[in-house]
C-alpha cells in the first residue's frame, strides 16, 4: 500500500506540475509536451483520416495472400468447404494515403507538407480541410502553400483572432501593422509593395476601426495624408490636424483630385528629367513626400441624383482611376473604403477595383460587395468572408502582398487614440499648397 500511495502521489504531483506549466508558460508547454503528443497522434491516425476524407488512392502492390480460406458458418452446410491454405505472392489493390512530410510546430499549431497523389489537385485538400480539422480536433486547417506536386497544410489549435494585441515595434516608412493574421503573425500593410487597398464592410463591421489604425500608424511618419469624406466630413474632420487636405463634398473632391493628378504629372516630369523610373530611384534630396489618400464611402463619389451630375461624376471617376494607375511609381497611394461596392455604381467602380490589388473584406450586408472585393481571387476567401459573424467586429478576410488570403482582425483603436495621434504629430503635416504648387524639374542637376 505504501508503494501504491507513493506512485499515486508522484502522478498527482506530475499532473499538478503539467497543469502549472501549461497555465503559466503555455508556449514552452506546447513545444515541449503538446506538440510531440499531437505529432504522434497525427502520424498514427493519418491513414484513417485521409481515407475518411477521400484523399487515398488504390495502388497495386505485391502482397503475400492465401489462395483460399475455409468457409465457416451456415454457408458451409450448402457449399463445399475449402481447407487448403496455400500462400502466394500476388498483386492486390492497397489503399494508400498521401505521403506525410515532417510536422513543424508553430506557436498556434503546426504545418506539414503533403505529396499529392497522381490526379489530385490542391482543391481536393481545400474541400477536405474542414473534415481534417474535425478529425484532428483543431480550430482550422488551411492550405497555405502550393507547389508542383505538393501542398502545405497549416493546422491551428485555437482561434488567434478572439483577442488581438500588438507588440510595439519601430515604425518603417509606409508600413502599418493594423492587427493580426489567423496564423498569429502581424498583419502588415506595406504600401510600397501593395500600393492601393480596397476596404469593404458594413456598419459596425470594423471598417472605420481599420481606418483609425492606419491613421494612427501613419501619423508619425513623414507622409502627407489626404482625405475624401463625402458624409459632410464627420469621419475625417477629427483628424484634420494631420491631414494636408480634406474634401467633404463632390465639388471639393473634383478640385482635390485635379490637384493630385497635377502633382502626379509634376513627379512624372521630375523622374523623366533625371532618368528615373520611379520616385524611389531619385536622389534623396529630390524625392517628393509620399501621399496616402483615404477615401471614405466611395459610393458617394459615383452616385448621381440626376443627369446634371453625370459630367461631374465622370470627371471624378476618371481622375481617381488615373491616380490609381499612376500612383505607385510616384508615391501616391490609395485606401478606398465603402459599405456598398457593386457594379451598379457604374463602370468606373469596376475599373477602379481592378487597380486595387490589396483587398480587405469585413462582414458585408450583400453578396455583391463581397464578390466585388474577393470574388476574382479565390472562392474559398469569398465563403470565409460571408461566414464572418456580426459579433466579431474587426474580423476580415485579407488578400495582400504574399499572394494568399488570410482571416485577420484589426486591433481595437478608439477614435480618441487616433485623434490624439493626429494632434501629436500635426507638426509633420506638409502644406498642401506648397506640395502641389511645386514646379517640376525639367533638367537634371549638374
Coordinates of C-alpha atoms in Angstrom, one line a residue:
X1 CA 0.0 0.0 0.0
X2 CA 2.9 2.3 0.7
X3 CA 4.2 1.9 -2.8
X4 CA 0.7 2.5 -4.2
X5 CA 0.3 5.7 -2.3
X6 CA 3.8 6.8 -3.4
X7 CA 3.0 6.2 -7.1
X8 CA -0.3 8.0 -6.7
X9 CA 1.4 11.0 -5.1
X10 CA 4.0 11.1 -7.9
X11 CA 1.3 11.0 -10.5
X12 CA -0.7 13.7 -8.7
X13 CA 2.5 15.9 -8.4
X14 CA 3.3 15.4 -12.1
X15 CA -0.3 16.3 -13.1
X16 CA -0.2 19.4 -11.0
X17 CA 3.2 20.4 -12.4
X18 CA 2.0 19.9 -16.0
X19 CA -1.1 22.0 -15.2
X20 CA 1.0 24.8 -13.8
X21 CA 3.4 24.6 -16.7
X22 CA 0.6 24.9 -19.2
X23 CA -1.1 27.6 -17.2
X24 CA 1.9 29.9 -16.7
X25 CA 4.1 29.1 -19.7
X26 CA 1.8 27.9 -22.4
X27 CA 4.2 28.4 -25.3
X28 CA 7.0 26.3 -23.8
X29 CA 4.5 23.7 -22.8
X30 CA 3.2 23.5 -26.3
X31 CA 6.6 23.0 -27.8
X32 CA 7.8 20.6 -25.1
X33 CA 4.7 18.5 -24.5
X34 CA 1.7 19.4 -26.5
X35 CA 3.2 19.3 -30.0
X36 CA 5.1 16.0 -29.6
X37 CA 1.9 14.3 -28.4
X38 CA -0.1 15.8 -31.3
X39 CA 2.5 14.8 -33.8
X40 CA 2.4 11.2 -32.7
X41 CA -1.4 11.1 -32.9
X42 CA -1.3 12.7 -36.4
X43 CA 1.1 10.2 -37.8
X44 CA -0.7 7.2 -36.2
X45 CA -4.2 8.3 -37.5
X46 CA -3.3 9.9 -40.8
X47 CA -4.2 6.9 -42.9
X48 CA -7.7 6.7 -41.3
X49 CA -8.2 10.5 -41.6
X50 CA -7.2 10.5 -45.3
X51 CA -9.4 7.6 -46.0
X52 CA -12.4 9.3 -44.3
X53 CA -11.8 12.5 -46.3
X54 CA -11.5 10.5 -49.6
X55 CA -7.8 11.5 -50.1
X56 CA -6.5 8.0 -50.5
X57 CA -5.8 6.1 -53.8
X58 CA -5.7 2.4 -54.5
X59 CA -2.3 1.1 -55.6
X60 CA -1.3 -2.3 -57.0
X61 CA 1.2 -3.9 -54.7
X62 CA 2.7 -7.3 -54.2
X63 CA 1.4 -9.0 -51.1
X64 CA 1.5 -12.5 -49.5
X65 CA -2.0 -13.8 -49.7
X66 CA -4.0 -17.0 -49.3
X67 CA -5.2 -19.0 -52.2
X68 CA -8.4 -19.9 -50.3
X69 CA -9.9 -19.8 -46.9
X70 CA -12.2 -22.2 -45.2
X71 CA -15.9 -21.4 -45.3
X72 CA -17.4 -21.2 -41.9
X73 CA -20.9 -20.7 -40.5
X74 CA -24.2 -21.6 -42.1
X75 CA -22.8 -21.2 -45.7
X76 CA -20.6 -24.2 -45.0
X77 CA -23.6 -26.6 -44.9
X78 CA -24.6 -25.9 -48.5
X79 CA -21.2 -25.2 -50.1
X80 CA -18.1 -27.2 -50.4
X81 CA -15.6 -26.4 -47.7
X82 CA -12.2 -25.4 -48.9
X83 CA -9.5 -26.1 -46.3
X84 CA -6.4 -25.7 -48.4
X85 CA -4.4 -22.6 -47.3
X86 CA -1.5 -22.2 -49.7
X87 CA 0.2 -18.8 -49.6
X88 CA 1.2 -17.0 -52.7
X89 CA 2.7 -13.6 -53.6
X90 CA 0.4 -11.7 -55.9
X91 CA -0.6 -8.1 -56.9
X92 CA -3.6 -6.7 -55.0
X93 CA -5.2 -3.3 -54.5
X94 CA -3.9 -1.5 -51.5
X95 CA -5.3 1.8 -50.2
X96 CA -2.5 4.4 -49.8
X97 CA -2.7 7.7 -48.0
X98 CA -0.8 10.8 -49.3
X99 CA 2.8 10.8 -48.1
X100 CA 3.0 12.9 -45.0
X101 CA 6.0 15.2 -44.5
X102 CA 7.7 16.3 -41.3
X103 CA 5.4 18.2 -38.9
X104 CA 6.9 21.6 -38.0
X105 CA 5.5 23.3 -34.9
X106 CA 4.2 26.9 -34.8
X107 CA 3.0 29.0 -31.9
X108 CA -0.6 28.1 -32.6
X109 CA -0.3 24.6 -34.2
X110 CA 1.8 23.0 -36.8
X111 CA 2.3 22.9 -40.6
X112 CA 3.3 20.0 -42.8
X113 CA 3.8 19.3 -46.4
X114 CA 1.9 16.5 -48.3
X115 CA 2.8 14.9 -51.6
X116 CA -0.2 14.8 -53.9
X117 CA -1.3 11.5 -55.5
X118 CA -1.5 11.3 -59.3
X119 CA -4.6 13.1 -60.4
X120 CA -5.1 15.1 -57.2
X121 CA -5.2 18.9 -57.1
X122 CA -4.9 21.4 -54.2
X123 CA -8.7 22.0 -54.4
X124 CA -9.2 18.4 -53.1
X125 CA -7.4 19.3 -49.9
X126 CA -9.3 22.6 -49.6
X127 CA -12.6 20.8 -49.7
X128 CA -11.3 18.2 -47.1
X129 CA -9.8 20.8 -44.8
X130 CA -12.9 21.1 -42.6
X131 CA -13.1 17.3 -42.2
X132 CA -9.4 17.1 -41.4
X133 CA -9.8 19.8 -38.7
X134 CA -12.7 17.9 -37.0
X135 CA -10.7 14.6 -37.1
X136 CA -7.6 16.3 -35.5
X137 CA -9.8 18.3 -33.0
X138 CA -8.3 21.6 -34.1
X139 CA -9.8 25.0 -34.8
X140 CA -9.0 25.1 -38.5
X141 CA -6.8 23.6 -41.3
X142 CA -5.8 25.7 -44.3
X143 CA -3.9 25.1 -47.5
X144 CA -1.2 27.8 -47.2
X145 CA 1.3 26.9 -49.9
X146 CA 1.0 25.1 -53.2
X147 CA 4.0 23.8 -55.2
X148 CA 4.0 21.4 -58.2
X149 CA 3.0 18.0 -56.7
X150 CA 2.9 19.3 -53.1
X151 CA 0.6 21.2 -50.7
X152 CA 1.3 22.6 -47.2
X153 CA -1.4 22.3 -44.6
X154 CA -1.4 24.7 -41.6
X155 CA -3.3 23.5 -38.6
X156 CA -4.4 26.0 -35.9
X157 CA -5.3 24.8 -32.4
X158 CA -7.3 27.8 -31.4
X159 CA -8.7 31.0 -33.0
X160 CA -6.0 33.7 -32.6
X161 CA -8.5 36.4 -33.5
X162 CA -10.5 36.1 -30.4
X163 CA -8.3 38.7 -28.7
X164 CA -5.8 40.7 -30.7
X165 CA -2.9 42.6 -29.1
X166 CA 0.2 44.1 -30.8
X167 CA 3.7 44.4 -29.5
X168 CA 5.2 47.9 -30.3
X169 CA 7.9 47.8 -32.9
X170 CA 9.9 50.7 -34.6
X171 CA 7.8 52.2 -37.4
X172 CA 9.0 51.8 -41.0
X173 CA 8.2 54.2 -43.8
X174 CA 4.8 53.4 -45.4
X175 CA 4.3 50.3 -43.3
X176 CA 1.4 49.9 -40.9
X177 CA 0.5 47.0 -38.6
X178 CA -3.2 47.2 -38.0
X179 CA -3.7 43.8 -36.4
X180 CA -3.0 40.1 -36.5
X181 CA -3.5 37.3 -39.1
X182 CA -5.1 34.0 -38.3
X183 CA -1.6 32.3 -38.2
X184 CA -0.5 34.5 -35.4
X185 CA 1.7 36.7 -37.5
X186 CA 1.4 40.5 -37.6
X187 CA -0.9 41.9 -40.3
X188 CA 1.4 44.2 -42.3
X189 CA 0.2 46.6 -44.9
X190 CA 3.3 47.7 -46.9
X191 CA 2.2 50.4 -49.4
X192 CA 5.5 50.2 -51.3
X193 CA 4.7 46.5 -52.1
X194 CA 0.9 46.7 -52.4
X195 CA 0.2 50.4 -53.1
X196 CA -3.6 50.5 -53.2
X197 CA -6.2 48.9 -50.9
X198 CA -10.0 48.3 -51.0
X199 CA -11.6 48.2 -47.6
X200 CA -15.2 47.0 -47.7
X201 CA -17.5 46.4 -44.8
X202 CA -21.0 47.1 -43.4
X203 CA -21.8 49.4 -40.5
X204 CA -20.2 48.2 -37.2
X205 CA -18.1 45.6 -39.0
X206 CA -14.7 47.2 -38.2
X207 CA -14.1 49.2 -41.3
X208 CA -13.8 52.5 -39.6
X209 CA -11.6 51.0 -36.9
X210 CA -9.2 49.8 -39.6
X211 CA -9.0 53.4 -40.9
X212 CA -8.3 54.6 -37.4
X213 CA -5.4 52.1 -37.0
X214 CA -4.0 53.1 -40.4
X215 CA -4.1 56.9 -39.5
X216 CA -2.6 56.2 -36.1
X217 CA 0.4 54.3 -37.6
X218 CA 0.9 56.8 -40.5
X219 CA 0.7 59.9 -38.4
X220 CA 4.3 59.8 -37.0
X221 CA 5.7 59.0 -40.5
X222 CA 6.9 61.7 -43.0
X223 CA 4.0 61.4 -45.3
X224 CA 1.1 63.6 -46.5
X225 CA -2.4 62.3 -45.6
X226 CA -5.3 63.4 -47.9
X227 CA -9.0 62.6 -47.0
X228 CA -12.2 62.3 -49.1
X229 CA -15.2 62.3 -46.8
X230 CA -18.5 62.9 -48.5
X231 CA -20.5 62.4 -45.4
X232 CA -20.0 66.0 -44.6
X233 CA -16.6 65.4 -43.1
X234 CA -17.9 63.7 -39.9
X235 CA -15.5 60.8 -40.3
X236 CA -12.2 62.6 -41.1
X237 CA -12.6 66.1 -39.6
X238 CA -11.4 65.0 -36.2
X239 CA -8.1 64.0 -37.9
X240 CA -7.8 67.4 -39.7
X241 CA -4.6 68.5 -37.8
X242 CA -2.7 65.7 -39.6
X243 CA -4.5 65.9 -43.0
X244 CA -2.9 68.1 -45.6
X245 CA -6.2 68.3 -47.5
X246 CA -9.8 67.2 -46.9
X247 CA -12.7 67.2 -49.3
X248 CA -16.2 67.0 -47.9
X249 CA -18.4 67.3 -51.0
X250 CA -18.4 66.5 -54.7
X251 CA -17.0 69.8 -55.9
X252 CA -14.2 69.8 -53.4
X253 CA -13.4 66.2 -54.4
X254 CA -13.1 67.1 -58.1
X255 CA -10.8 70.0 -57.2
X256 CA -8.7 67.9 -54.9
X257 CA -8.4 65.1 -57.4
X258 CA -7.3 67.6 -60.0
X259 CA -4.5 68.7 -57.7
X260 CA -3.5 65.0 -57.2
X261 CA -3.4 64.4 -60.9
X262 CA -1.3 67.6 -61.4
X263 CA 1.1 66.5 -58.7
X264 CA 1.5 63.1 -60.4
X265 CA 2.3 64.9 -63.6
X266 CA 4.9 67.0 -61.8
X267 CA 6.5 64.0 -60.3
X268 CA 6.4 62.2 -63.7
X269 CA 8.3 65.2 -65.3
X270 CA 10.9 65.2 -62.5
X271 CA 11.5 61.4 -62.9
X272 CA 11.8 61.8 -66.7
X273 CA 14.2 64.7 -66.4
X274 CA 16.5 62.6 -64.1
X275 CA 16.2 59.3 -66.0
X276 CA 14.4 57.6 -63.1
X277 CA 11.7 55.0 -63.4
X278 CA 10.0 56.0 -60.1
X279 CA 10.5 58.5 -57.3
X280 CA 12.4 56.0 -55.2
X281 CA 15.3 56.0 -57.6
X282 CA 15.6 59.8 -57.5
X283 CA 18.4 61.4 -55.4
X284 CA 17.2 61.7 -51.8
X285 CA 17.2 65.5 -52.0
X286 CA 14.7 65.4 -54.9
X287 CA 12.5 62.7 -53.6
X288 CA 8.9 64.0 -53.0
X289 CA 6.8 63.4 -50.0
X290 CA 4.7 60.2 -50.2
X291 CA 1.0 60.9 -50.3
X292 CA -1.6 58.5 -48.8
X293 CA -5.2 59.1 -50.0
X294 CA -8.1 57.9 -47.8
X295 CA -11.5 57.7 -49.4
X296 CA -14.5 57.1 -47.1
X297 CA -17.7 55.8 -48.7
X298 CA -16.5 55.6 -52.3
X299 CA -20.1 55.1 -53.5
X300 CA -20.8 58.8 -52.7
X301 CA -18.3 59.7 -55.4
X302 CA -20.2 57.7 -58.1
X303 CA -23.9 58.2 -57.2
X304 CA -25.9 60.6 -59.3
X305 CA -29.1 62.3 -58.1
X306 CA -29.9 63.5 -61.6
X307 CA -28.3 63.8 -65.1
X308 CA -26.9 67.2 -64.3
X309 CA -24.3 65.4 -62.1
X310 CA -23.2 63.0 -64.8
X311 CA -20.3 65.1 -66.0
X312 CA -19.0 65.7 -62.5
X313 CA -19.2 62.0 -61.6
X314 CA -17.4 61.2 -64.9
X315 CA -14.6 63.6 -64.1
X316 CA -14.3 62.2 -60.6
X317 CA -14.1 58.6 -61.7
X318 CA -11.6 59.4 -64.4
X319 CA -9.3 61.4 -62.1
X320 CA -9.5 58.7 -59.3
X321 CA -8.7 56.0 -61.8
X322 CA -5.6 57.9 -63.1
X323 CA -4.4 58.3 -59.5
X324 CA -4.7 54.5 -59.1
X325 CA -3.0 53.7 -62.3
X326 CA -0.1 56.1 -61.9
X327 CA 0.3 56.4 -58.2
X328 CA 2.5 53.5 -57.4
X329 CA 5.5 54.8 -59.3
X330 CA 5.2 58.3 -58.0
X331 CA 4.5 57.6 -54.3
X332 CA 0.7 58.3 -54.2
X333 CA -1.3 55.5 -52.5
X334 CA -5.0 54.8 -52.2
X335 CA -7.1 53.4 -49.4
X336 CA -10.7 53.2 -50.7
X337 CA -13.4 52.3 -48.2
X338 CA -17.1 51.6 -48.7
X339 CA -20.2 49.9 -47.3
X340 CA -21.6 49.1 -50.7
X341 CA -19.4 48.4 -53.7
X342 CA -21.1 47.0 -56.7
X343 CA -21.1 47.1 -60.5
X344 CA -24.4 49.0 -60.4
X345 CA -22.4 52.1 -59.4
X346 CA -21.1 52.3 -62.9
X347 CA -18.1 51.0 -65.0
X348 CA -15.8 53.4 -63.1
X349 CA -16.1 51.3 -59.9
X350 CA -15.2 48.1 -61.7
X351 CA -12.2 49.7 -63.4
X352 CA -11.0 51.2 -60.1
X353 CA -11.4 47.8 -58.4
X354 CA -9.0 46.2 -60.9
X355 CA -6.3 48.7 -59.8
X356 CA -6.7 48.0 -56.0
X357 CA -4.6 44.9 -55.5
X358 CA -4.9 44.9 -51.7
X359 CA -8.3 43.7 -50.6
X360 CA -9.9 43.8 -47.1
X361 CA -13.5 42.4 -46.7
X362 CA -15.2 42.7 -43.4
X363 CA -18.7 41.5 -42.8
X364 CA -21.0 42.8 -45.5
X365 CA -24.8 43.0 -46.0
X366 CA -25.0 41.9 -49.6
X367 CA -23.1 39.2 -51.5
X368 CA -22.4 41.6 -54.4
X369 CA -20.0 43.6 -52.3
X370 CA -18.1 40.5 -51.1
X371 CA -18.0 39.3 -54.7
X372 CA -16.6 42.6 -55.9
X373 CA -14.0 42.6 -53.2
X374 CA -12.8 39.0 -53.2
X375 CA -14.7 37.1 -56.0
X376 CA -11.8 37.4 -58.5
X377 CA -9.3 36.0 -56.1
X378 CA -10.4 32.7 -54.5
X379 CA -13.9 31.2 -54.0
X380 CA -12.8 29.9 -50.6
X381 CA -12.0 33.5 -49.5
X382 CA -15.4 34.6 -50.6
X383 CA -17.0 31.8 -48.4
X384 CA -14.9 32.8 -45.4
X385 CA -16.0 36.5 -45.8
X386 CA -19.6 35.5 -45.9
X387 CA -19.2 33.4 -42.7
X388 CA -17.9 36.4 -40.5
X389 CA -20.4 36.7 -37.6
X390 CA -21.8 40.0 -36.6
X391 CA -20.5 39.7 -33.0
X392 CA -16.8 39.8 -34.1
X393 CA -16.2 43.4 -35.3
X394 CA -12.8 43.8 -36.9
X395 CA -12.6 40.3 -38.3
X396 CA -12.0 40.3 -42.0
X397 CA -10.5 38.5 -45.0
X398 CA -7.3 40.0 -46.3
X399 CA -5.6 39.4 -49.7
X400 CA -2.4 41.2 -49.9
X401 CA 1.3 41.0 -50.7
X402 CA 2.0 37.3 -50.1
X403 CA -0.4 36.2 -52.9
X404 CA -2.6 34.3 -50.5
X405 CA -5.7 35.2 -48.4
X406 CA -6.0 35.2 -44.6
X407 CA -8.5 35.8 -41.9
X408 CA -7.4 38.7 -39.9
X409 CA -8.6 41.1 -37.2
X410 CA -7.6 44.7 -36.6
X411 CA -6.6 45.7 -33.1
X412 CA -9.2 48.0 -31.4
X413 CA -8.2 51.7 -31.9
X414 CA -10.6 54.1 -30.2
X415 CA -11.3 57.3 -32.0
X416 CA -9.7 59.4 -29.3
X417 CA -6.4 57.5 -29.8
X418 CA -6.4 58.3 -33.5
X419 CA -7.3 61.9 -32.8
X420 CA -4.6 62.2 -30.2
X421 CA -2.0 60.9 -32.7
X422 CA -3.3 63.4 -35.3
X423 CA -2.8 66.3 -32.9
X424 CA 0.5 65.0 -31.5
X425 CA 2.1 64.8 -35.0
X426 CA 0.4 67.8 -36.6
X427 CA 3.8 69.4 -37.0
X428 CA 4.6 66.8 -39.6
X429 CA 1.7 67.8 -41.8
X430 CA 3.0 69.1 -45.2
X431 CA 1.4 72.2 -46.5
X432 CA -0.8 71.1 -49.4
X433 CA -0.5 74.3 -51.4
X434 CA 3.3 74.1 -51.2
X435 CA 3.2 70.5 -52.1
X436 CA 1.1 70.6 -55.2
X437 CA 2.4 74.1 -56.2
X438 CA 6.0 72.9 -56.7
X439 CA 7.4 73.4 -60.2
X440 CA 8.7 70.2 -61.9
X441 CA 12.4 69.9 -62.5
X442 CA 13.0 69.7 -66.3
X443 CA 16.8 69.3 -66.3
X444 CA 18.8 67.2 -64.0
X445 CA 21.1 69.0 -61.6
X446 CA 24.7 69.2 -62.6

